[in-house]
Amino acid sequence: MKFRDRYMRFEADFEEIFALTDEWNFSDETCTLREYLGLTAEEEDVWISESDEALEALLEKERSTWNAQKEE
């Protein structure tokens, strides 16, 4: 399961993204970092163009919406 999926399920803290990024950097993976982490294009854009904090805030907003939908 990718980072994004685990984060949405409260199975990963945001800080894990940094260790996974390092893991990807030193691996032979042929996929992009976005694919490796399971991020959407929008999430990747926010991360690159704004900051780590902006990505975390976006993921947190999406997580609360995602979990609310699951409860319905």
PDB file of C-alpha atoms in Angstrom:
ATOM      1  CA  MET A   1       0.000   0.000   0.000  1.00  0.00           C
ATOM      2  CA  LYS A   2       1.324   3.426  -0.956  1.00  0.00           C
ATOM      3  CA  PHE A   3       2.046   6.215   1.524  1.00  0.00           C
ATOM      4  CA  ARG A   4      -1.045   8.217   0.530  1.00  0.00           C
ATOM      5  CA  ASP A   5      -3.381   5.286   1.125  1.00  0.00           C
ATOM      6  CA  ARG A   6      -1.813   4.521   4.504  1.00  0.00           C
ATOM      7  CA  TYR A   7      -1.972   8.198   5.466  1.00  0.00           C
ATOM      8  CA  MET A   8      -5.670   8.394   4.578  1.00  0.00           C
ATOM      9  CA  ARG A   9      -6.321   5.374   6.802  1.00  0.00           C
ATOM     10  CA  PHE A  10      -4.354   6.899   9.718  1.00  0.00           C
ATOM     11  CA  GLU A  11      -1.740   4.150   9.325  1.00  0.00           C
ATOM     12  CA  ALA A  12       1.142   6.550   8.551  1.00  0.00           C
ATOM     13  CA  ASP A  13       2.269   9.899   9.913  1.00  0.00           C
ATOM     14  CA  PHE A  14       3.142  12.664   7.490  1.00  0.00           C
ATOM     15  CA  GLU A  15       6.791  12.523   8.572  1.00  0.00           C
ATOM     16  CA  GLU A  16       7.090   9.099   6.923  1.00  0.00           C
ATOM     17  CA  ILE A  17       7.053  10.824   3.540  1.00  0.00           C
ATOM     18  CA  PHE A  18      10.633  12.007   4.100  1.00  0.00           C
ATOM     19  CA  ALA A  19      12.001   8.528   4.802  1.00  0.00           C
ATOM     20  CA  LEU A  20      10.151   7.152   1.783  1.00  0.00           C
ATOM     21  CA  THR A  21      11.552   9.935  -0.393  1.00  0.00           C
ATOM     22  CA  ASP A  22      15.065   8.984   0.727  1.00  0.00           C
ATOM     23  CA  GLU A  23      14.255   5.317   0.095  1.00  0.00           C
ATOM     24  CA  TRP A  24      13.082   6.163  -3.441  1.00  0.00           C
ATOM     25  CA  ASN A  25      16.173   8.325  -4.100  1.00  0.00           C
ATOM     26  CA  PHE A  26      18.502   5.426  -3.312  1.00  0.00           C
ATOM     27  CA  SER A  27      16.463   2.721  -5.033  1.00  0.00           C
ATOM     28  CA  ASP A  28      16.386   1.400  -8.573  1.00  0.00           C
ATOM     29  CA  GLU A  29      12.690   2.265  -8.902  1.00  0.00           C
ATOM     30  CA  THR A  30      11.704   3.355 -12.395  1.00  0.00           C
ATOM     31  CA  CYS A  31       8.484   5.048 -11.283  1.00  0.00           C
ATOM     32  CA  THR A  32       8.280   8.703 -10.358  1.00  0.00           C
ATOM     33  CA  LEU A  33       8.332   9.798  -6.737  1.00  0.00           C
ATOM     34  CA  ARG A  34       4.671  10.803  -7.082  1.00  0.00           C
ATOM     35  CA  GLU A  35       3.796   7.274  -8.205  1.00  0.00           C
ATOM     36  CA  TYR A  36       5.974   5.727  -5.503  1.00  0.00           C
ATOM     37  CA  LEU A  37       4.151   7.697  -2.809  1.00  0.00           C
ATOM     38  CA  GLY A  38       0.729   7.372  -4.433  1.00  0.00           C
ATOM     39  CA  LEU A  39       0.194  11.135  -4.600  1.00  0.00           C
ATOM     40  CA  THR A  40      -2.102  12.813  -7.105  1.00  0.00           C
ATOM     41  CA  ALA A  41      -0.742  15.326  -9.613  1.00  0.00           C
ATOM     42  CA  GLU A  42      -2.396  18.141  -7.628  1.00  0.00           C
ATOM     43  CA  GLU A  43      -0.756  16.994  -4.394  1.00  0.00           C
ATOM     44  CA  GLU A  44       2.628  16.792  -6.095  1.00  0.00           C
ATOM     45  CA  ASP A  45       2.201  20.310  -7.505  1.00  0.00           C
ATOM     46  CA  VAL A  46       1.361  21.715  -4.069  1.00  0.00           C
ATOM     47  CA  TRP A  47       4.376  19.979  -2.557  1.00  0.00           C
ATOM     48  CA  ILE A  48       6.757  21.269  -5.234  1.00  0.00           C
ATOM     49  CA  SER A  49       5.393  24.772  -5.678  1.00  0.00           C
ATOM     50  CA  GLU A  50       4.480  25.550  -2.075  1.00  0.00           C
ATOM     51  CA  SER A  51       5.920  23.489   0.779  1.00  0.00           C
ATOM     52  CA  ASP A  52       5.883  20.337   2.884  1.00  0.00           C
ATOM     53  CA  GLU A  53       3.428  22.060   5.189  1.00  0.00           C
ATOM     54  CA  ALA A  54       1.066  22.895   2.317  1.00  0.00           C
ATOM     55  CA  LEU A  55       1.068  19.264   1.199  1.00  0.00           C
ATOM     56  CA  GLU A  56       0.402  18.093   4.734  1.00  0.00           C
ATOM     57  CA  ALA A  57      -2.505  20.544   5.062  1.00  0.00           C
ATOM     58  CA  LEU A  58      -3.973  19.378   1.732  1.00  0.00           C
ATOM     59  CA  LEU A  59      -3.643  15.717   2.676  1.00  0.00           C
ATOM     60  CA  GLU A  60      -5.193  16.400   6.069  1.00  0.00           C
ATOM     61  CA  LYS A  61      -8.165  18.141   4.416  1.00  0.00           C
ATOM     62  CA  GLU A  62      -8.558  15.264   1.959  1.00  0.00           C
ATOM     63  CA  ARG A  63      -8.258  12.716   4.765  1.00  0.00           C
ATOM     64  CA  SER A  64     -11.059  14.290   6.780  1.00  0.00           C
ATOM     65  CA  THR A  65     -13.276  14.409   3.660  1.00  0.00           C
ATOM     66  CA  TRP A  66     -12.317  10.841   2.663  1.00  0.00           C
ATOM     67  CA  ASN A  67     -13.091   9.457   6.108  1.00  0.00           C
ATOM     68  CA  ALA A  68     -16.371  11.364   6.354  1.00  0.00           C
ATOM     69  CA  GLN A  69     -17.478   9.821   3.051  1.00  0.00           C
ATOM     70  CA  LYS A  70     -16.570   6.355   4.269  1.00  0.00           C
ATOM     71  CA  GLU A  71     -18.752   6.798   7.352  1.00  0.00           C
ATOM     72  CA  GLU A  72     -21.849   7.668   5.302  1.00  0.00           C
TER      73      GLU A  72
END
